[in-house]
């Protein structure tokens, strides 16, 4: 089974904001209107298992220049945070570039095949990963992108933030 197909591409909306309610940090569906998709990244629904609204996830990330960009407001204070990404990967492990506020984060986000999904069996590959960047107080723009040298055959479902360096 090859890579999943994509739904008809929609023009990306301007980078929106995801504002949490008081005391909560933001969470978003990767294909929501608060996320900007570019470089071939597009919403899709043909692989089962996505937890985002309507089973929608982002595909088309396996091309250099493809990206998912999420702008969040109301980060309560500057400091270390954990950015989580729910994803599916099959076959070999993948890794993509993370940028925060236009600056490349020091390490890539690893998308390991923890579920041991066979190559192309994306319905069995859903899990999550994380990185530990420092965020600014207030507004932050977070991008997960496929850069030259990255391995990007990933489906991206949801993203969320927690304060501190945590693993779950």
mmCIF file of N, CA and C in Angstrom, residues 44-45 47-58 86 122-123 126 156-158:
data_model
loop_
_atom_site.group_PDB
_atom_site.id
_atom_site.type_symbol
_atom_site.label_atom_id
_atom_site.label_comp_id
_atom_site.label_asym_id
_atom_site.label_seq_id
_atom_site.Cartn_x
_atom_site.Cartn_y
_atom_site.Cartn_z
ATOM 1 N N UNK A 44 -6.396 15.772 4.654
ATOM 2 C CA UNK A 44 -6.818 14.502 4.070
ATOM 3 C C UNK A 44 -7.631 13.741 5.109
ATOM 4 N N UNK A 45 -8.389 12.753 4.654
ATOM 5 C CA UNK A 45 -9.224 11.967 5.570
ATOM 6 C C UNK A 45 -9.248 10.479 5.252
ATOM 7 N N UNK A 47 -7.130 7.988 5.681
ATOM 8 C CA UNK A 47 -6.506 7.026 6.595
ATOM 9 C C UNK A 47 -7.254 7.090 7.923
ATOM 10 N N UNK A 48 -7.740 5.955 8.377
ATOM 11 C CA UNK A 48 -8.473 5.923 9.641
ATOM 12 C C UNK A 48 -7.535 6.042 10.827
ATOM 13 N N UNK A 49 -8.073 6.560 11.931
ATOM 14 C CA UNK A 49 -7.330 6.620 13.181
ATOM 15 C C UNK A 49 -6.981 8.017 13.647
ATOM 16 N N UNK A 50 -7.141 9.031 12.810
ATOM 17 C CA UNK A 50 -6.877 10.401 13.241
ATOM 18 C C UNK A 50 -7.921 10.794 14.283
ATOM 19 N N UNK A 51 -7.514 11.520 15.311
ATOM 20 C CA UNK A 51 -8.420 11.942 16.372
ATOM 21 C C UNK A 51 -8.937 13.362 16.162
ATOM 22 N N UNK A 52 -8.432 14.060 15.170
ATOM 23 C CA UNK A 52 -8.888 15.419 14.882
ATOM 24 C C UNK A 52 -10.330 15.386 14.386
ATOM 25 N N UNK A 53 -10.988 16.519 14.437
ATOM 26 C CA UNK A 53 -12.380 16.630 14.004
ATOM 27 C C UNK A 53 -12.558 16.053 12.603
ATOM 28 N N UNK A 54 -13.548 15.202 12.446
ATOM 29 C CA UNK A 54 -13.844 14.616 11.149
ATOM 30 C C UNK A 54 -12.810 13.634 10.643
ATOM 31 N N UNK A 55 -11.885 13.214 11.502
ATOM 32 C CA UNK A 55 -10.839 12.290 11.072
ATOM 33 C C UNK A 55 -9.845 12.929 10.112
ATOM 34 N N UNK A 56 -9.768 14.259 10.129
ATOM 35 C CA UNK A 56 -8.877 14.983 9.216
ATOM 36 C C UNK A 56 -7.477 15.078 9.813
ATOM 37 N N UNK A 57 -6.485 14.910 8.967
ATOM 38 C CA UNK A 57 -5.076 15.044 9.338
ATOM 39 C C UNK A 57 -4.390 15.778 8.194
ATOM 40 N N UNK A 58 -3.103 16.058 8.352
ATOM 41 C CA UNK A 58 -2.333 16.706 7.287
ATOM 42 C C UNK A 58 -1.427 15.673 6.645
ATOM 43 N N UNK A 86 0.693 14.593 17.477
ATOM 44 C CA UNK A 86 0.141 13.254 17.230
ATOM 45 C C UNK A 86 0.291 12.994 15.740
ATOM 46 N N UNK A 122 -0.544 3.212 7.293
ATOM 47 C CA UNK A 122 -0.658 4.388 8.158
ATOM 48 C C UNK A 122 -1.763 4.265 9.205
ATOM 49 N N UNK A 123 -2.810 3.502 8.953
ATOM 50 C CA UNK A 123 -3.894 3.361 9.930
ATOM 51 C C UNK A 123 -3.393 2.731 11.230
ATOM 52 N N UNK A 126 -0.453 5.407 14.312
ATOM 53 C CA UNK A 126 -0.735 6.612 15.109
ATOM 54 C C UNK A 126 -0.113 6.554 16.503
ATOM 55 N N UNK A 156 0.238 14.150 10.045
ATOM 56 C CA UNK A 156 0.178 14.928 11.279
ATOM 57 C C UNK A 156 -1.277 15.162 11.654
ATOM 58 N N UNK A 157 -1.645 14.796 12.887
ATOM 59 C CA UNK A 157 -3.025 14.811 13.341
ATOM 60 C C UNK A 157 -3.331 16.001 14.254
ATOM 61 N N UNK A 158 -2.674 16.105 15.394
ATOM 62 C CA UNK A 158 -2.941 17.156 16.366
ATOM 63 C C UNK A 158 -1.640 17.651 16.981
#
